[in-house]
mmCIF file of C-alpha atoms in Angstrom:
data_model
loop_
_atom_site.group_PDB
_atom_site.id
_atom_site.type_symbol
_atom_site.label_atom_id
_atom_site.label_comp_id
_atom_site.label_asym_id
_atom_site.label_seq_id
_atom_site.Cartn_x
_atom_site.Cartn_y
_atom_site.Cartn_z
ATOM 1 C CA UNK A 4 47.305 64.688 153.873
ATOM 2 C CA UNK A 5 49.909 65.446 151.391
ATOM 3 C CA UNK A 6 50.289 69.146 150.615
ATOM 4 C CA UNK A 7 50.079 70.346 147.125
ATOM 5 C CA UNK A 8 52.660 72.680 145.529
ATOM 6 C CA UNK A 9 50.860 75.064 143.274
ATOM 7 C CA UNK A 10 53.813 75.983 141.278
ATOM 8 C CA UNK A 11 53.877 78.550 138.396
ATOM 9 C CA UNK A 12 53.833 75.719 135.757
ATOM 10 C CA UNK A 13 50.364 74.613 137.004
ATOM 11 C CA UNK A 14 49.133 78.061 137.117
ATOM 12 C CA UNK A 15 50.407 78.789 133.616
ATOM 13 C CA UNK A 16 48.522 75.790 132.433
ATOM 14 C CA UNK A 17 45.283 76.925 133.805
ATOM 15 C CA UNK A 18 45.605 80.380 132.488
ATOM 16 C CA UNK A 19 46.467 78.861 129.046
ATOM 17 C CA UNK A 20 43.309 76.746 129.283
ATOM 18 C CA UNK A 21 41.238 79.797 130.267
ATOM 19 C CA UNK A 22 42.543 81.863 127.384
ATOM 20 C CA UNK A 23 41.731 79.009 124.857
ATOM 21 C CA UNK A 24 37.947 79.111 125.786
ATOM 22 C CA UNK A 25 36.914 81.570 122.967
ATOM 23 C CA UNK A 26 38.836 79.549 120.527
ATOM 24 C CA UNK A 27 37.459 76.276 121.697
ATOM 25 C CA UNK A 28 33.904 77.906 121.450
ATOM 26 C CA UNK A 29 34.695 79.044 117.853
ATOM 27 C CA UNK A 30 35.770 75.603 116.501
ATOM 28 C CA UNK A 31 33.053 73.590 118.145
ATOM 29 C CA UNK A 32 31.392 71.634 115.356
ATOM 30 C CA UNK A 33 33.915 72.904 112.792
ATOM 31 C CA UNK A 34 35.455 70.557 110.201
ATOM 32 C CA UNK A 35 39.348 70.738 110.038
ATOM 33 C CA UNK A 36 41.328 68.671 107.444
ATOM 34 C CA UNK A 37 44.884 68.106 108.534
ATOM 35 C CA UNK A 38 47.514 66.918 105.937
ATOM 36 C CA UNK A 39 50.020 64.904 107.872
ATOM 37 C CA UNK A 40 53.319 63.985 106.533
ATOM 38 C CA UNK A 41 57.110 64.724 106.701
ATOM 39 C CA UNK A 42 59.699 63.592 109.282
ATOM 40 C CA UNK A 43 57.013 63.197 112.042
ATOM 41 C CA UNK A 44 55.693 60.063 110.382
ATOM 42 C CA UNK A 45 58.807 58.174 111.104
ATOM 43 C CA UNK A 46 59.253 59.335 114.645
ATOM 44 C CA UNK A 47 57.280 57.504 117.344
ATOM 45 C CA UNK A 48 57.213 60.330 119.792
ATOM 46 C CA UNK A 49 56.141 62.799 117.060
ATOM 47 C CA UNK A 50 53.436 60.588 115.971
ATOM 48 C CA UNK A 51 52.133 59.951 119.485
ATOM 49 C CA UNK A 52 52.026 63.777 120.032
ATOM 50 C CA UNK A 53 50.240 64.407 116.697
ATOM 51 C CA UNK A 54 47.726 61.626 117.518
ATOM 52 C CA UNK A 55 47.191 63.178 121.050
ATOM 53 C CA UNK A 56 46.430 66.631 119.510
ATOM 54 C CA UNK A 57 43.986 64.987 117.020
ATOM 55 C CA UNK A 58 42.162 63.240 119.916
ATOM 56 C CA UNK A 59 41.988 66.464 121.782
ATOM 57 C CA UNK A 60 40.476 68.297 118.834
ATOM 58 C CA UNK A 61 37.786 65.777 118.613
ATOM 59 C CA UNK A 62 37.286 65.789 122.381
ATOM 60 C CA UNK A 63 36.552 69.483 122.294
ATOM 61 C CA UNK A 64 33.903 69.293 119.515
ATOM 62 C CA UNK A 65 36.151 69.662 116.365
ATOM 63 C CA UNK A 66 35.552 67.249 113.586
ATOM 64 C CA UNK A 67 39.043 66.392 112.301
ATOM 65 C CA UNK A 68 40.048 64.474 108.989
ATOM 66 C CA UNK A 69 43.654 63.284 108.919
ATOM 67 C CA UNK A 70 44.919 62.758 105.279
ATOM 68 C CA UNK A 71 48.377 61.528 105.123
ATOM 69 C CA UNK A 72 51.325 60.869 102.721
ATOM 70 C CA UNK A 73 53.983 58.432 102.857
ATOM 71 C CA UNK A 74 56.791 58.984 100.309
ATOM 72 C CA UNK A 75 59.683 57.810 102.197
ATOM 73 C CA UNK A 76 58.005 54.446 103.250
ATOM 74 C CA UNK A 77 56.999 54.075 99.571
ATOM 75 C CA UNK A 78 60.513 54.719 98.390
ATOM 76 C CA UNK A 79 61.802 52.196 100.928
ATOM 77 C CA UNK A 80 59.509 49.506 99.852
ATOM 78 C CA UNK A 81 60.290 50.141 96.122
ATOM 79 C CA UNK A 82 63.902 49.667 96.900
ATOM 80 C CA UNK A 83 63.184 46.593 98.912
ATOM 81 C CA UNK A 84 61.328 45.030 95.850
ATOM 82 C CA UNK A 85 63.990 46.253 93.505
ATOM 83 C CA UNK A 86 61.378 48.101 91.555
ATOM 84 C CA UNK A 87 63.144 50.795 89.409
ATOM 85 C CA UNK A 88 61.500 54.198 88.929
ATOM 86 C CA UNK A 89 61.561 56.437 85.834
ATOM 87 C CA UNK A 90 61.268 60.060 85.866
ATOM 88 C CA UNK A 91 59.750 62.518 83.649
ATOM 89 C CA UNK A 92 60.726 66.302 84.282
ATOM 90 C CA UNK A 93 61.788 65.346 87.721
ATOM 91 C CA UNK A 94 58.547 63.522 88.649
ATOM 92 C CA UNK A 95 58.192 59.706 89.282
ATOM 93 C CA UNK A 96 56.381 57.714 86.783
ATOM 94 C CA UNK A 97 53.658 55.643 88.534
ATOM 95 C CA UNK A 98 53.453 52.604 86.593
ATOM 96 C CA UNK A 99 51.387 49.579 87.440
ATOM 97 C CA UNK A 100 53.954 47.892 89.544
ATOM 98 C CA UNK A 101 54.540 51.103 91.574
ATOM 99 C CA UNK A 102 50.764 51.904 92.063
ATOM 100 C CA UNK A 103 50.487 48.530 93.541
ATOM 101 C CA UNK A 104 53.195 49.331 96.022
ATOM 102 C CA UNK A 105 51.820 52.747 96.657
ATOM 103 C CA UNK A 106 48.462 51.255 97.494
ATOM 104 C CA UNK A 107 49.891 48.501 99.732
ATOM 105 C CA UNK A 108 52.043 50.922 101.749
ATOM 106 C CA UNK A 109 49.654 53.933 102.158
ATOM 107 C CA UNK A 110 46.478 52.118 102.902
ATOM 108 C CA UNK A 111 48.203 49.270 104.846
ATOM 109 C CA UNK A 112 51.380 50.205 106.842
ATOM 110 C CA UNK A 113 51.091 53.978 107.000
ATOM 111 C CA UNK A 114 47.298 54.334 107.338
ATOM 112 C CA UNK A 115 46.876 51.752 109.995
ATOM 113 C CA UNK A 116 50.032 53.218 111.910
ATOM 114 C CA UNK A 117 48.163 56.384 112.331
ATOM 115 C CA UNK A 118 44.946 54.799 113.173
ATOM 116 C CA UNK A 119 46.627 52.737 115.767
ATOM 117 C CA UNK A 120 48.310 55.858 117.263
ATOM 118 C CA UNK A 121 45.049 57.791 117.589
ATOM 119 C CA UNK A 122 43.640 54.596 119.391
ATOM 120 C CA UNK A 123 46.504 54.444 121.716
ATOM 121 C CA UNK A 124 45.714 58.045 122.716
ATOM 122 C CA UNK A 125 42.142 57.184 123.624
ATOM 123 C CA UNK A 126 40.525 58.201 120.406
ATOM 124 C CA UNK A 127 38.385 56.459 117.813
ATOM 125 C CA UNK A 128 39.626 56.322 114.345
ATOM 126 C CA UNK A 129 38.897 54.318 111.100
ATOM 127 C CA UNK A 130 41.382 54.147 108.319
ATOM 128 C CA UNK A 131 39.935 54.411 104.635
ATOM 129 C CA UNK A 132 41.401 55.447 101.281
ATOM 130 C CA UNK A 133 39.913 57.434 98.407
ATOM 131 C CA UNK A 134 38.572 54.127 97.076
ATOM 132 C CA UNK A 135 36.149 53.560 99.809
ATOM 133 C CA UNK A 136 32.589 54.503 98.963
ATOM 134 C CA UNK A 137 34.101 56.093 96.020
ATOM 135 C CA UNK A 138 35.385 59.121 98.280
ATOM 136 C CA UNK A 139 37.673 60.157 95.649
ATOM 137 C CA UNK A 140 37.384 59.508 91.818
ATOM 138 C CA UNK A 141 40.387 60.677 89.650
ATOM 139 C CA UNK A 142 41.619 60.784 86.174
ATOM 140 C CA UNK A 143 45.174 60.842 85.073
ATOM 141 C CA UNK A 144 46.748 64.145 85.836
ATOM 142 C CA UNK A 145 49.365 63.749 83.215
ATOM 143 C CA UNK A 146 49.492 60.699 80.959
ATOM 144 C CA UNK A 147 53.320 60.647 80.919
ATOM 145 C CA UNK A 148 53.189 60.142 84.690
ATOM 146 C CA UNK A 149 51.087 57.004 84.599
ATOM 147 C CA UNK A 150 48.696 56.437 87.486
ATOM 148 C CA UNK A 151 49.121 59.828 89.278
ATOM 149 C CA UNK A 152 45.631 61.211 89.702
ATOM 150 C CA UNK A 153 43.790 64.293 89.822
ATOM 151 C CA UNK A 154 40.399 64.310 91.630
ATOM 152 C CA UNK A 155 37.368 65.019 89.521
ATOM 153 C CA UNK A 156 34.641 63.654 91.742
ATOM 154 C CA UNK A 157 34.155 63.698 95.473
ATOM 155 C CA UNK A 158 31.790 61.676 97.607
ATOM 156 C CA UNK A 159 32.220 62.845 101.145
ATOM 157 C CA UNK A 160 29.195 61.542 102.904
ATOM 158 C CA UNK A 161 31.059 58.512 104.384
ATOM 159 C CA UNK A 162 33.269 61.234 106.291
ATOM 160 C CA UNK A 163 29.991 62.938 107.565
ATOM 161 C CA UNK A 164 28.826 59.548 108.681
ATOM 162 C CA UNK A 165 32.023 59.030 110.691
ATOM 163 C CA UNK A 166 31.749 62.494 112.361
ATOM 164 C CA UNK A 167 28.265 61.537 113.463
ATOM 165 C CA UNK A 168 29.543 58.404 115.102
ATOM 166 C CA UNK A 169 32.300 60.213 116.926
ATOM 167 C CA UNK A 170 34.957 58.688 114.749
ATOM 168 C CA UNK A 171 38.137 60.271 113.288
ATOM 169 C CA UNK A 172 38.648 59.494 109.570
ATOM 170 C CA UNK A 173 42.225 58.720 108.513
ATOM 171 C CA UNK A 174 42.400 58.948 104.686
ATOM 172 C CA UNK A 175 45.150 57.438 102.565
ATOM 173 C CA UNK A 176 45.580 59.448 99.123
ATOM 174 C CA UNK A 177 44.910 56.458 96.932
ATOM 175 C CA UNK A 178 41.704 56.707 94.603
ATOM 176 C CA UNK A 179 39.629 54.904 92.180
ATOM 177 C CA UNK A 180 39.417 55.790 88.616
ATOM 178 C CA UNK A 181 36.609 55.975 85.987
ATOM 179 C CA UNK A 182 37.642 52.482 84.519
ATOM 180 C CA UNK A 183 37.009 49.162 86.337
ATOM 181 C CA UNK A 184 39.711 48.252 88.906
ATOM 182 C CA UNK A 185 41.745 51.486 88.062
ATOM 183 C CA UNK A 186 43.846 52.740 90.944
ATOM 184 C CA UNK A 187 45.431 56.181 91.160
ATOM 185 C CA UNK A 188 48.127 57.567 93.474
ATOM 186 C CA UNK A 189 47.171 61.187 94.565
ATOM 187 C CA UNK A 190 49.525 63.762 96.016
ATOM 188 C CA UNK A 191 48.807 63.986 99.680
ATOM 189 C CA UNK A 192 48.366 67.930 99.672
ATOM 190 C CA UNK A 193 46.131 67.643 96.590
ATOM 191 C CA UNK A 194 43.975 64.786 98.214
ATOM 192 C CA UNK A 195 43.721 67.006 101.469
ATOM 193 C CA UNK A 196 42.692 69.960 99.497
ATOM 194 C CA UNK A 197 39.975 68.208 97.420
ATOM 195 C CA UNK A 198 38.585 66.685 100.705
ATOM 196 C CA UNK A 199 38.583 69.984 102.497
ATOM 197 C CA UNK A 200 36.979 71.692 99.459
ATOM 198 C CA UNK A 201 34.238 69.055 99.238
ATOM 199 C CA UNK A 202 33.514 69.381 102.911
ATOM 200 C CA UNK A 203 33.557 73.111 102.792
ATOM 201 C CA UNK A 204 35.877 72.785 105.808
ATOM 202 C CA UNK A 205 36.517 75.628 108.271
ATOM 203 C CA UNK A 206 40.308 75.015 108.074
ATOM 204 C CA UNK A 207 42.621 73.084 105.962
ATOM 205 C CA UNK A 208 46.118 72.684 107.865
ATOM 206 C CA UNK A 209 49.062 71.567 105.558
ATOM 207 C CA UNK A 210 51.705 70.368 108.053
ATOM 208 C CA UNK A 211 55.133 70.638 106.405
ATOM 209 C CA UNK A 212 58.756 70.813 107.407
ATOM 210 C CA UNK A 213 59.214 74.482 106.881
ATOM 211 C CA UNK A 214 58.250 77.570 109.010
ATOM 212 C CA UNK A 215 55.609 78.790 106.417
ATOM 213 C CA UNK A 216 55.684 81.077 103.490
ATOM 214 C CA UNK A 217 58.443 83.520 103.474
ATOM 215 C CA UNK A 218 58.646 86.991 101.915
ATOM 216 C CA UNK A 219 61.618 88.632 100.065
ATOM 217 C CA UNK A 220 63.529 89.102 103.350
ATOM 218 C CA UNK A 221 63.008 85.460 104.457
ATOM 219 C CA UNK A 222 60.539 86.440 107.249
ATOM 220 C CA UNK A 223 57.584 84.185 107.518
ATOM 221 C CA UNK A 224 54.469 85.880 106.524
ATOM 222 C CA UNK A 225 51.682 85.054 108.935
ATOM 223 C CA UNK A 226 48.693 86.184 106.922
ATOM 224 C CA UNK A 227 48.167 86.247 103.025
ATOM 225 C CA UNK A 228 45.322 86.604 100.486
ATOM 226 C CA UNK A 229 45.431 84.942 96.994
ATOM 227 C CA UNK A 230 46.785 88.043 95.304
ATOM 228 C CA UNK A 231 49.809 87.987 97.681
ATOM 229 C CA UNK A 232 50.404 84.299 96.709
ATOM 230 C CA UNK A 233 50.224 85.038 92.936
ATOM 231 C CA UNK A 234 52.574 88.026 93.360
ATOM 232 C CA UNK A 235 55.239 86.309 95.363
ATOM 233 C CA UNK A 236 55.029 83.296 92.930
ATOM 234 C CA UNK A 237 55.463 85.707 89.985
ATOM 235 C CA UNK A 238 58.439 87.311 91.643
ATOM 236 C CA UNK A 239 60.185 83.836 92.310
ATOM 237 C CA UNK A 240 59.821 84.331 96.188
ATOM 238 C CA UNK A 241 57.575 81.367 96.438
ATOM 239 C CA UNK A 242 59.333 78.623 94.667
ATOM 240 C CA UNK A 243 60.212 74.813 94.783
ATOM 241 C CA UNK A 244 58.116 72.604 96.955
ATOM 242 C CA UNK A 245 56.063 75.569 98.268
ATOM 243 C CA UNK A 246 54.438 76.227 94.801
ATOM 244 C CA UNK A 247 52.293 73.048 94.881
ATOM 245 C CA UNK A 248 51.343 73.807 98.567
ATOM 246 C CA UNK A 249 50.109 77.315 97.795
ATOM 247 C CA UNK A 250 48.467 76.124 94.697
ATOM 248 C CA UNK A 251 46.560 73.601 96.763
ATOM 249 C CA UNK A 252 45.606 76.344 99.213
ATOM 250 C CA UNK A 253 44.389 78.630 96.253
ATOM 251 C CA UNK A 254 42.039 75.724 95.073
ATOM 252 C CA UNK A 255 40.894 74.891 98.269
ATOM 253 C CA UNK A 256 39.793 78.497 98.882
ATOM 254 C CA UNK A 257 38.030 78.563 95.578
ATOM 255 C CA UNK A 258 36.085 75.345 96.453
ATOM 256 C CA UNK A 259 34.794 76.965 99.577
ATOM 257 C CA UNK A 260 37.245 76.348 102.442
ATOM 258 C CA UNK A 261 37.342 79.199 104.788
ATOM 259 C CA UNK A 262 41.102 79.398 105.418
ATOM 260 C CA UNK A 263 44.191 77.367 104.673
ATOM 261 C CA UNK A 264 47.186 77.266 106.994
ATOM 262 C CA UNK A 265 50.766 76.105 105.943
ATOM 263 C CA UNK A 266 51.842 74.939 109.523
ATOM 264 C CA UNK A 267 55.210 74.192 110.732
ATOM 265 C CA UNK A 268 54.750 70.630 111.774
ATOM 266 C CA UNK A 269 58.195 70.455 113.409
ATOM 267 C CA UNK A 270 56.804 72.571 116.218
ATOM 268 C CA UNK A 271 55.243 70.684 119.144
ATOM 269 C CA UNK A 272 51.521 70.730 119.377
ATOM 270 C CA UNK A 273 51.331 72.792 115.991
ATOM 271 C CA UNK A 274 47.826 72.215 115.328
ATOM 272 C CA UNK A 275 46.581 73.215 118.745
ATOM 273 C CA UNK A 276 48.747 76.334 118.649
ATOM 274 C CA UNK A 277 47.036 77.211 115.376
ATOM 275 C CA UNK A 278 43.495 76.492 116.439
ATOM 276 C CA UNK A 279 43.351 77.346 119.936
ATOM 277 C CA UNK A 280 45.738 80.182 120.650
ATOM 278 C CA UNK A 281 45.867 83.909 119.619
ATOM 279 C CA UNK A 282 49.382 83.295 118.322
ATOM 280 C CA UNK A 283 48.521 80.801 115.560
ATOM 281 C CA UNK A 284 51.226 78.895 113.809
ATOM 282 C CA UNK A 285 52.546 79.171 110.243
ATOM 283 C CA UNK A 286 51.167 81.063 107.303
ATOM 284 C CA UNK A 287 47.295 81.573 106.935
ATOM 285 C CA UNK A 288 45.983 82.018 103.518
ATOM 286 C CA UNK A 289 42.467 83.466 103.347
ATOM 287 C CA UNK A 290 39.959 85.164 101.138
ATOM 288 C CA UNK A 291 40.226 88.958 101.041
ATOM 289 C CA UNK A 292 36.612 89.561 101.919
ATOM 290 C CA UNK A 293 36.960 87.914 105.297
ATOM 291 C CA UNK A 294 37.926 90.011 108.357
ATOM 292 C CA UNK A 295 41.506 90.368 109.593
ATOM 293 C CA UNK A 296 42.750 87.183 111.196
ATOM 294 C CA UNK A 297 45.055 88.849 113.855
ATOM 295 C CA UNK A 298 43.530 86.677 116.421
ATOM 296 C CA UNK A 299 43.015 83.618 114.034
ATOM 297 C CA UNK A 300 39.328 84.000 114.894
ATOM 298 C CA UNK A 301 37.914 83.789 111.318
#
């Protein structure tokens, strides 16, 4: 018989699992929408780690929905096809040629890569877009930007059907319009927020490449309410790319999401840290009438 070395690492792992029990119980049956994007999408190891975390969430009773972006892959394909982009006020105009590339890259290459990663980790996943079963119906967000959509109608029964079958939905942010054969590109955060709101999700996790929402001193704020977001935005503390993320968070809360967390996706196992530990990860934005989240227990 070979002796077993019960080293400190094993004991620490067992203790961590034991401490996670209340959080596992808390999130059993919960719906968690995760917006996945950033540098992790182009890194095989980071993709595998993310997929493993999503499979574990499903294994312990969470109903995760993955909504993804794919901007760098779209840019690369537009360059390869020599499709020139025009910009209005710093935003790309999505014309007919561009939206066809967006749909091809997001619903094909990117979506199926994430589905495959989840399957490789032992999960069950199905890739779809906002077009499937009219999941997300849009109108033009700004006519000058072309086929950039704003969700106006959500039909999330297909996601609930997948939950019931034990399947993880992976959603590409491409949507149908009101006119026949009309296609819209939707910002990934916006799509994730709309899906989370329609599902009345327990959590919306927005994975990003920053540590979270910072205050005037540059420190990450771990917990905020909508008035905090409005004040920091008015003061210019929340600026640049953080503005659309916090706007998405406020809209999701308004639509019935229990809490939104802007998560540092560069941290290993960021989703698990947020859901299943007292520490949490990133900046949580919640309604003021909910109890304090010092233990991420709301």
